[in-house]
Each structure stands twice: as C-alpha cells, then as structure tokens.
Short mmCIF file of N, CA and C in Angstrom, two decimals:
data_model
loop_
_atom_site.label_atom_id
_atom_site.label_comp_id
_atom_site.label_asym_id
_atom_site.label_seq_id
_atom_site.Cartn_x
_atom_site.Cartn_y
_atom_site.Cartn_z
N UNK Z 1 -16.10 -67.09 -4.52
CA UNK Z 1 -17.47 -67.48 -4.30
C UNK Z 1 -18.40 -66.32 -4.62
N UNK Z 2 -18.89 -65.97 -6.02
CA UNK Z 2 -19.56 -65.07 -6.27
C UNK Z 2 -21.14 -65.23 -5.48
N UNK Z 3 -21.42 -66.30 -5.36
CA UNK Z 3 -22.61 -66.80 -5.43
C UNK Z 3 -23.25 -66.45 -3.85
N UNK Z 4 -22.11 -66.04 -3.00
CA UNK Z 4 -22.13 -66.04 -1.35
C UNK Z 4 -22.94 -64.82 -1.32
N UNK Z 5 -22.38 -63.67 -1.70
CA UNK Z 5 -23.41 -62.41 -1.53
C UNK Z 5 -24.72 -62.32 -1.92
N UNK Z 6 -25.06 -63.09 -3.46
CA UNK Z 6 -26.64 -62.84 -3.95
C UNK Z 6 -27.09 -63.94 -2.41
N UNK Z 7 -26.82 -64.66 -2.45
CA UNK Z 7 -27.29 -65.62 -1.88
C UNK Z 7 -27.85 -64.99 0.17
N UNK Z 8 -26.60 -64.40 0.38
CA UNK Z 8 -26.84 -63.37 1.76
C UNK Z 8 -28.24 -62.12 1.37
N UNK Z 9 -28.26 -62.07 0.09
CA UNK Z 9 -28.86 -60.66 0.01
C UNK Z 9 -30.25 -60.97 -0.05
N UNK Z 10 -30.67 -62.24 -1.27
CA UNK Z 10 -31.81 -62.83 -0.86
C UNK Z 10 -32.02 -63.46 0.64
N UNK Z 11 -31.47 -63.77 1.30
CA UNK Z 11 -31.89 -63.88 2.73
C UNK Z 11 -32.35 -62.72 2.90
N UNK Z 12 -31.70 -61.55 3.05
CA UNK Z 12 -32.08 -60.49 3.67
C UNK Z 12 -33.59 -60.06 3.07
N UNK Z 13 -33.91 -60.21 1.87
CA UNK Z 13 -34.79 -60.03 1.37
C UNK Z 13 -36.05 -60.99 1.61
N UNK Z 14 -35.81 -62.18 2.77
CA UNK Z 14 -36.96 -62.66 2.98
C UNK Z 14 -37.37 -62.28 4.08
N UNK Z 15 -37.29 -61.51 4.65
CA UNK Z 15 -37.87 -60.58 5.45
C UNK Z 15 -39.34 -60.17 5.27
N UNK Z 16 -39.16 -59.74 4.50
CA UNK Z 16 -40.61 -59.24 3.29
C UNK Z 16 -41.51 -60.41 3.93
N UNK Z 17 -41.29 -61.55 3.43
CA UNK Z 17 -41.95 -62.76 3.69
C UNK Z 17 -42.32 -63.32 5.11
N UNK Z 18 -41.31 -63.03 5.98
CA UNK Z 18 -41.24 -63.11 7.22
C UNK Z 18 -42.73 -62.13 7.96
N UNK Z 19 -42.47 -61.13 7.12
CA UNK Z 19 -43.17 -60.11 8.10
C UNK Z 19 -44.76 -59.83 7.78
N UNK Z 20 -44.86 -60.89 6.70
CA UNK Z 20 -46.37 -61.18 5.65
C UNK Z 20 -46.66 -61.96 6.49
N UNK Z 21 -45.70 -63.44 6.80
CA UNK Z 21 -46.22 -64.53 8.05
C UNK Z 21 -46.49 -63.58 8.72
N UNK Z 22 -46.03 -63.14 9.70
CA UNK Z 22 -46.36 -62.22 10.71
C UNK Z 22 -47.75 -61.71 11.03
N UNK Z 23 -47.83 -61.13 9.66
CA UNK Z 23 -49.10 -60.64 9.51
C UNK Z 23 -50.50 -61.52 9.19
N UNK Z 24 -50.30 -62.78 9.24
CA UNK Z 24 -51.10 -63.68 9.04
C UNK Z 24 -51.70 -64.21 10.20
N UNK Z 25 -50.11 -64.66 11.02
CA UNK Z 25 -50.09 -65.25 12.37
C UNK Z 25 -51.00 -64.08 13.40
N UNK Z 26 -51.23 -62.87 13.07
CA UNK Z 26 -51.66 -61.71 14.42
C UNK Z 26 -52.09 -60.64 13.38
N UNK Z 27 -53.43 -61.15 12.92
CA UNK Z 27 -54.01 -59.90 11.97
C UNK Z 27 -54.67 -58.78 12.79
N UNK Z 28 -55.16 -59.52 13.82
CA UNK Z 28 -55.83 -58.44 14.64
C UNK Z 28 -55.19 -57.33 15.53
N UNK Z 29 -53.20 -57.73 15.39
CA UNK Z 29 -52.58 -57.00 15.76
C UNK Z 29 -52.41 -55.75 14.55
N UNK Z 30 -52.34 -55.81 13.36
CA UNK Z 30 -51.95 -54.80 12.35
C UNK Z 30 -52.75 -53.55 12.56
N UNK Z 31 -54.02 -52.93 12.74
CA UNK Z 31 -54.52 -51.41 12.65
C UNK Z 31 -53.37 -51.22 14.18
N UNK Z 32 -53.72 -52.14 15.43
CA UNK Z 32 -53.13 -50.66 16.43
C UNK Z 32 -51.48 -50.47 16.14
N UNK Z 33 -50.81 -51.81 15.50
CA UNK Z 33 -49.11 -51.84 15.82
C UNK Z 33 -48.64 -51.04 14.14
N UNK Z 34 -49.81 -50.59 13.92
CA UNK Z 34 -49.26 -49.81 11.78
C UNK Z 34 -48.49 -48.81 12.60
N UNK Z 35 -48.76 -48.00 13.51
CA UNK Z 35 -48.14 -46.97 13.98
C UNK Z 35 -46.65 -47.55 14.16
N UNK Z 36 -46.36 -48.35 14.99
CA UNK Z 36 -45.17 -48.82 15.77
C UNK Z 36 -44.07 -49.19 14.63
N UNK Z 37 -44.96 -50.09 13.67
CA UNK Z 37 -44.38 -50.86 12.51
C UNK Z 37 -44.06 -49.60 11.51
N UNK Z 38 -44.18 -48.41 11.57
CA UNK Z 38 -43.71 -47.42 10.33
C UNK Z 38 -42.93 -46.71 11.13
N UNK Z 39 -42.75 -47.29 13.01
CA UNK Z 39 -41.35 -46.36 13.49
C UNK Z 39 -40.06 -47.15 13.45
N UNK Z 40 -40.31 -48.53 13.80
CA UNK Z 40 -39.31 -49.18 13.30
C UNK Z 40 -38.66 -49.67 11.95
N UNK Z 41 -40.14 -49.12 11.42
CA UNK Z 41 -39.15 -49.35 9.29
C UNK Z 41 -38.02 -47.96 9.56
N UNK Z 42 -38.86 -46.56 9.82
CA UNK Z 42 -37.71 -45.46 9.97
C UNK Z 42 -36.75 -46.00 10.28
N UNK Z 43 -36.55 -46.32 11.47
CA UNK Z 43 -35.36 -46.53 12.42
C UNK Z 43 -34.72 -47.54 11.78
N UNK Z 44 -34.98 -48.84 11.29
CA UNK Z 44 -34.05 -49.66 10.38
C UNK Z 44 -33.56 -48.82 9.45
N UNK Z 45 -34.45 -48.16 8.45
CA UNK Z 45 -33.96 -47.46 7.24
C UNK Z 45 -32.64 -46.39 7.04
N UNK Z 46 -32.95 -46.03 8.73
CA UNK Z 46 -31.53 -44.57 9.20
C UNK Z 46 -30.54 -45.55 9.40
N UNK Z 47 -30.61 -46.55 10.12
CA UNK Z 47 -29.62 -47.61 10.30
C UNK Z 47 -28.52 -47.90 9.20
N UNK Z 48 -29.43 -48.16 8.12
CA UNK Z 48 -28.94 -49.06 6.69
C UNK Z 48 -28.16 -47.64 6.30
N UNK Z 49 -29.31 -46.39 6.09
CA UNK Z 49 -28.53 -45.53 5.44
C UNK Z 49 -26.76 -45.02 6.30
N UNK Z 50 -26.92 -45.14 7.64
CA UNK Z 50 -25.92 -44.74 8.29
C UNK Z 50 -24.68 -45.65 8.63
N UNK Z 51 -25.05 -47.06 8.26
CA UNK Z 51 -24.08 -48.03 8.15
C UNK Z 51 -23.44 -48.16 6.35
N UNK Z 52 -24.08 -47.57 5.51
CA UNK Z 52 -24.16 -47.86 4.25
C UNK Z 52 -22.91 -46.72 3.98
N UNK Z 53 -23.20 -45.53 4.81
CA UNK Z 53 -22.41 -44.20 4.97
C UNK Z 53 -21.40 -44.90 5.36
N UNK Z 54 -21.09 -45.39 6.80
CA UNK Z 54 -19.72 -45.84 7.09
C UNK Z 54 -19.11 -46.72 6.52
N UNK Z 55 -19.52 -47.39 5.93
CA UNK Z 55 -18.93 -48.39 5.18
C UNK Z 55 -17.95 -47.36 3.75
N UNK Z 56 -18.71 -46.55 3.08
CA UNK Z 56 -18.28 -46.24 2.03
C UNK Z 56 -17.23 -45.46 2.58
N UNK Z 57 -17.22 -44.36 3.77
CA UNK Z 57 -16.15 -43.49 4.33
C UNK Z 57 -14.99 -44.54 4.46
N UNK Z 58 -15.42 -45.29 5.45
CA UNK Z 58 -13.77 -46.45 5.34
C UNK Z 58 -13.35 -46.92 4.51
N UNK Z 59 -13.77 -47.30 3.25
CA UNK Z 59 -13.39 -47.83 2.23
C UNK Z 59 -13.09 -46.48 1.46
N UNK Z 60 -12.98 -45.15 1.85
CA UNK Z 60 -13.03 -43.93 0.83
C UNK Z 60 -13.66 -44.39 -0.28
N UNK Z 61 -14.42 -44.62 -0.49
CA UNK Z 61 -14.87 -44.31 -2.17
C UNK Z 61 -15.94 -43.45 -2.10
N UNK Z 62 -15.59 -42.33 -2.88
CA UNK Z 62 -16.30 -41.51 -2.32
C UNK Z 62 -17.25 -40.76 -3.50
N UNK Z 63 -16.83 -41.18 -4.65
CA UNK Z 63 -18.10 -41.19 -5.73
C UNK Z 63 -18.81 -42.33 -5.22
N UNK Z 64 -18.86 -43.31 -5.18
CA UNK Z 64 -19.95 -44.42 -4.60
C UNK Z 64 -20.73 -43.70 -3.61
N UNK Z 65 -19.72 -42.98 -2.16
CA UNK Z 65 -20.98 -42.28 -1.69
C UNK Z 65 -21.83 -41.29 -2.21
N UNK Z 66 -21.02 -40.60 -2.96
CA UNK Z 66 -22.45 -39.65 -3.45
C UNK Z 66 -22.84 -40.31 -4.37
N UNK Z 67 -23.03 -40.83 -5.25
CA UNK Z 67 -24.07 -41.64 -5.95
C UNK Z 67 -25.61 -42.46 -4.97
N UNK Z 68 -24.71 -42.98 -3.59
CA UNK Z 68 -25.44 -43.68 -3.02
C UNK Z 68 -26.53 -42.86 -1.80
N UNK Z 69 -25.46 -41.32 -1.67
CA UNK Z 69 -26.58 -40.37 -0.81
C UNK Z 69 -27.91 -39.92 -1.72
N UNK Z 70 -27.15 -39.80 -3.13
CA UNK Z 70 -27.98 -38.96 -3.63
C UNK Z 70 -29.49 -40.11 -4.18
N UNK Z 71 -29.08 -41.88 -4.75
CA UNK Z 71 -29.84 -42.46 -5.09
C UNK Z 71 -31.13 -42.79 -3.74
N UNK Z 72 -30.38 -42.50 -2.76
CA UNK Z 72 -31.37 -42.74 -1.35
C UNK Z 72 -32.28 -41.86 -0.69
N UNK Z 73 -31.68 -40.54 -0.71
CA UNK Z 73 -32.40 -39.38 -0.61
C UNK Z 73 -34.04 -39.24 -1.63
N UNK Z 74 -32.97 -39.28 -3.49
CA UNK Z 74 -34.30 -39.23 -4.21
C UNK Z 74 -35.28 -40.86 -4.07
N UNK Z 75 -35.09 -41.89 -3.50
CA UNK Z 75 -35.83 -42.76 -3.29
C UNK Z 75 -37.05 -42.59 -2.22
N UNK Z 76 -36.35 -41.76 -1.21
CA UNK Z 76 -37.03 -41.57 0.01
C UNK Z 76 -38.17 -40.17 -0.90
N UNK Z 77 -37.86 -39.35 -1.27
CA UNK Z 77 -38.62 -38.21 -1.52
C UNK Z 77 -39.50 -38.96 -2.19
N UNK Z 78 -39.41 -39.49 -3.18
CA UNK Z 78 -40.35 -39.91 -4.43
C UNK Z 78 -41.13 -41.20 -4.05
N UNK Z 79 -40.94 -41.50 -2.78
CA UNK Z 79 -41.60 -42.77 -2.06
C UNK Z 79 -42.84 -41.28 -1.03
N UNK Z 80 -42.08 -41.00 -0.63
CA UNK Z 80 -42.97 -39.82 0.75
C UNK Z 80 -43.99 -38.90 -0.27
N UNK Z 81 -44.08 -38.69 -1.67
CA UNK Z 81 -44.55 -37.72 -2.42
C UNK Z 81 -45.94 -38.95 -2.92
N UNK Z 82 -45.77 -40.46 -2.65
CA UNK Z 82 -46.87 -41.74 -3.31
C UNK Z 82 -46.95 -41.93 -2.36
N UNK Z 83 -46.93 -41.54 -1.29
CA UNK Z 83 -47.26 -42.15 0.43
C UNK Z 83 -47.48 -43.58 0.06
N UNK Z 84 -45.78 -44.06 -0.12
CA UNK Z 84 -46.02 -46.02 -0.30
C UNK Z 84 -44.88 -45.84 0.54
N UNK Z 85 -44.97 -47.34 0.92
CA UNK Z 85 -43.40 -47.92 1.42
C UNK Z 85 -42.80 -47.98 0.79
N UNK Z 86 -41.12 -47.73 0.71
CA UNK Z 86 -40.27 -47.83 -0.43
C UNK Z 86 -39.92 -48.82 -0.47
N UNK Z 87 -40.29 -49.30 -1.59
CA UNK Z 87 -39.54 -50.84 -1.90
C UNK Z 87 -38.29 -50.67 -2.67
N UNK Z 88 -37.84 -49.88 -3.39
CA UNK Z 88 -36.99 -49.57 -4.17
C UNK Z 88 -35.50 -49.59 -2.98
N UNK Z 89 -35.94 -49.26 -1.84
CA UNK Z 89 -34.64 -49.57 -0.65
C UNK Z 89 -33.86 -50.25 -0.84
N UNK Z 90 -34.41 -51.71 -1.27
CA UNK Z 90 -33.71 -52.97 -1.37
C UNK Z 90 -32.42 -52.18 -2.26
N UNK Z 91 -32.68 -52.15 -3.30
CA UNK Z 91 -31.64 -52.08 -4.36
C UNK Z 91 -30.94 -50.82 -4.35
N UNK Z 92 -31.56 -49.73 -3.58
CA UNK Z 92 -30.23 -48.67 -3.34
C UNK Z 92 -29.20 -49.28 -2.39
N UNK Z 93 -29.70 -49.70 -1.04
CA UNK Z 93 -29.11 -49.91 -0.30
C UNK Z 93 -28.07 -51.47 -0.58
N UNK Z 94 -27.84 -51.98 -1.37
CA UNK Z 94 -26.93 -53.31 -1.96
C UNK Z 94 -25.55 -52.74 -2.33
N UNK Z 95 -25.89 -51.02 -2.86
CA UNK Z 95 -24.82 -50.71 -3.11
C UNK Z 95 -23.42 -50.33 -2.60
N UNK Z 96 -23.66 -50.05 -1.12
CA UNK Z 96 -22.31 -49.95 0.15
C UNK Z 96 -22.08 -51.23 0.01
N UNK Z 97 -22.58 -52.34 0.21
CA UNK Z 97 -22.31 -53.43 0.32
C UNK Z 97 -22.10 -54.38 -0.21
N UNK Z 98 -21.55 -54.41 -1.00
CA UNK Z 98 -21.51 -55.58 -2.58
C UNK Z 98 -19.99 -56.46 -2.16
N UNK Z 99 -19.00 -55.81 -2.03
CA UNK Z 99 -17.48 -55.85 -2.21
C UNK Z 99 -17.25 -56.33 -0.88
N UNK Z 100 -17.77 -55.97 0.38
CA UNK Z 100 -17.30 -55.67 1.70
C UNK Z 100 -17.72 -57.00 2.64
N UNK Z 101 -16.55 -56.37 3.69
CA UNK Z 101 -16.48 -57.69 4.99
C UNK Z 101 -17.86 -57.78 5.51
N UNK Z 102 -18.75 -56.55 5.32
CA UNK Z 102 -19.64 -56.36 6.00
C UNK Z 102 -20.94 -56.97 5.63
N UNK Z 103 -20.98 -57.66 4.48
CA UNK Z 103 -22.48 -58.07 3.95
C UNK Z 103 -23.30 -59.01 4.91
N UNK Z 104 -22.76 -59.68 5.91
CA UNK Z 104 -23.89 -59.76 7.14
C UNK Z 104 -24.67 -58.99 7.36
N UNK Z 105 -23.69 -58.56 8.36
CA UNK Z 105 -24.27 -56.94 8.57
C UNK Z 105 -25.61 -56.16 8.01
N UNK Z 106 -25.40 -56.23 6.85
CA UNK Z 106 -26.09 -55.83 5.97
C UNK Z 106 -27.66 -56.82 5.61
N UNK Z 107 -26.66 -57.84 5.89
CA UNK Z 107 -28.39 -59.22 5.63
C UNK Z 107 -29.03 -59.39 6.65
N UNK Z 108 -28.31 -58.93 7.68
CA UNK Z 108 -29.24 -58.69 9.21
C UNK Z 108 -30.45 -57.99 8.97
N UNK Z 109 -30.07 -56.42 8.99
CA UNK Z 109 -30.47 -55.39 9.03
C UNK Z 109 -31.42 -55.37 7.72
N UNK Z 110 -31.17 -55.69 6.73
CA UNK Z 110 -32.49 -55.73 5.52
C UNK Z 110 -33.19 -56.29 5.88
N UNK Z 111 -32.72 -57.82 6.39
CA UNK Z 111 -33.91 -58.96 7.06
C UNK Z 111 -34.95 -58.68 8.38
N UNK Z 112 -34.45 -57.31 9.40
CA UNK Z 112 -35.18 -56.73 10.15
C UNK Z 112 -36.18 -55.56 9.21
N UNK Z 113 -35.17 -55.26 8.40
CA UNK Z 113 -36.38 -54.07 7.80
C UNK Z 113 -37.20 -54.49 7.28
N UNK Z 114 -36.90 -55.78 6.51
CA UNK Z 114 -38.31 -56.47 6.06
C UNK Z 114 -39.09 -56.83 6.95
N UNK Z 115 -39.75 -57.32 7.78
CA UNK Z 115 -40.55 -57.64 8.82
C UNK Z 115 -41.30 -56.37 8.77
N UNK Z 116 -41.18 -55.44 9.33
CA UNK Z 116 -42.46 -54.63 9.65
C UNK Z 116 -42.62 -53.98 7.56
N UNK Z 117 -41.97 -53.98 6.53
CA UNK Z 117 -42.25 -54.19 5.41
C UNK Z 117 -43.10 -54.54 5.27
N UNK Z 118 -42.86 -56.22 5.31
CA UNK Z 118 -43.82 -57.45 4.90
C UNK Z 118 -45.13 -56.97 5.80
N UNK Z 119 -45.24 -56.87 6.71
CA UNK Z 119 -46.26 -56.80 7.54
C UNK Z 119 -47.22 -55.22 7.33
N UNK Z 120 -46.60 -54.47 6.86
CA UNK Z 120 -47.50 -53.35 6.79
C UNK Z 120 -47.82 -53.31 5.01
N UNK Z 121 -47.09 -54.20 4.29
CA UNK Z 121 -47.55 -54.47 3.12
C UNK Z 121 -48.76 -55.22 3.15
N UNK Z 122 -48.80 -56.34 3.91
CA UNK Z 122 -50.20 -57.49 3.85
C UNK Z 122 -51.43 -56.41 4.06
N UNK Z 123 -51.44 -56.05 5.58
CA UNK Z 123 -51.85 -54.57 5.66
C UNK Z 123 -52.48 -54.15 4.99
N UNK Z 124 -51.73 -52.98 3.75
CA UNK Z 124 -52.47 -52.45 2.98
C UNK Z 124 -53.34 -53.35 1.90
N UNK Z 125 -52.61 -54.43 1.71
CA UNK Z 125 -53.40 -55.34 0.42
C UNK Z 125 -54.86 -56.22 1.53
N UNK Z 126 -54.72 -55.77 2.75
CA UNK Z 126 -56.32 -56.44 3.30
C UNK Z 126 -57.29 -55.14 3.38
N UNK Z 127 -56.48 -54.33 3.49
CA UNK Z 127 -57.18 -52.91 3.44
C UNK Z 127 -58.07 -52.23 2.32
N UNK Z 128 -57.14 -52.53 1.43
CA UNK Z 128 -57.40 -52.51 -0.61
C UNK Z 128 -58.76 -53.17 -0.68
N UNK Z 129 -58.52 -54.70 -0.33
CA UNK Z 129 -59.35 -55.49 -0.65
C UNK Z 129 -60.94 -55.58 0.05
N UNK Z 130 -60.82 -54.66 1.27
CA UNK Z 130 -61.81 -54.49 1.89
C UNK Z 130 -62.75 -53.43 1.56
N UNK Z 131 -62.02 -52.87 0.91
CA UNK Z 131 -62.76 -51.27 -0.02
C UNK Z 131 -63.32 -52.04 -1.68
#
C-alpha cells in the first residue's frame, strides 16, 4: 500500500489548515496568543527533530541521520536569518519517516505543528494586509 503514507502525510499537513480555521474562529485571540503560538511551534519542532533522531538511531542508518541533522539545522538557520516560519519543515522532516512503523506518530505531531503554523501564518497575512 504505497498510497498509505502520502496519504498519512497529507493529513499531517492539514494542520496548516486547521490552524488558519483557528485563526478565523478567534481573531481577536492572535496579537496576545503570537507569543504562546511561536512556543509551542518550538516545542513541536524539538519534538519532530528528536523523534526523527530516534527513529533513524534504531533503524541505524546513519547517513540518513546526518543528511537529516544537517538538512534541519541549515533549514532552521536560513528560516531564523528571514525571520519567517519554516515551512520547508514539512519536507525535511518526512525523511526519518518514510519506511517506518512510526508514520503516525509522525502525522500526529506534524498535524499539531501545523495548528499554531496555520494560525500564526493567517496572522501575518492580516497583518501584511493591514499595512
């Protein structure tokens, strides 16, 4: 069933969408909760990276991990240097998880990181638009 993982991964990826509703449903919540919403993207993001880590250690493959420390690290720098949200996450982080028992796991945890995503994305595009 090739079709089971894209199919888990776009779930995870409607998050994004989830967290745009969000931001629709409680606009007047977004200036005070931007703070809260860029501690819990961190905290998902260490998550992914630190489950993404264990995954590759148990499975030893261990060029995959450094490919995958090093593609995440320079994602994070070159995201923190455009002060944007990294969207590019999505697709580093697919890579621990392609093969493995674990791609729940994995569609959980993207699908939480999207939410405050989606939501501090709408955010900036009402922000944009208000200037």
């Amino acid at each position: 069933m090739i079709w089971q993982p894209a199919l888990l991964y776009f779930l995870g990826l409607s998050g994004v969408g989830a967290g745009v509703l969000l931001a629709l449903i409680a606009p007047e919540e977004l200036l005070p909760g931007e703070k809260y919403l860029r501690r819990l993207q961190s905290v998902l993001l260490g998550l992914l990276f630190a489950t993404g880590i264990f995954v590759l250690t148990q499975a030893r493959e261990w060029l995959i991990l450094a490919i995958f420390i090093v593609l995440f690290l320079t994602v994070i720098v070159i995201s923190t240097l455009r002060t944007r949200i990294p969207h590019e996450i999505y697709f580093v982080c697919i890579l621990p998880f392609v093969h493995t028992s674990l791609v729940t796991l994995f569609t959980v945890i993207l699908f939480l990181y999207g939410l405050p995503t989606g939501t501090l994305l709408w955010g900036q595009k009402k922000i944009l638009k208000q200037r």
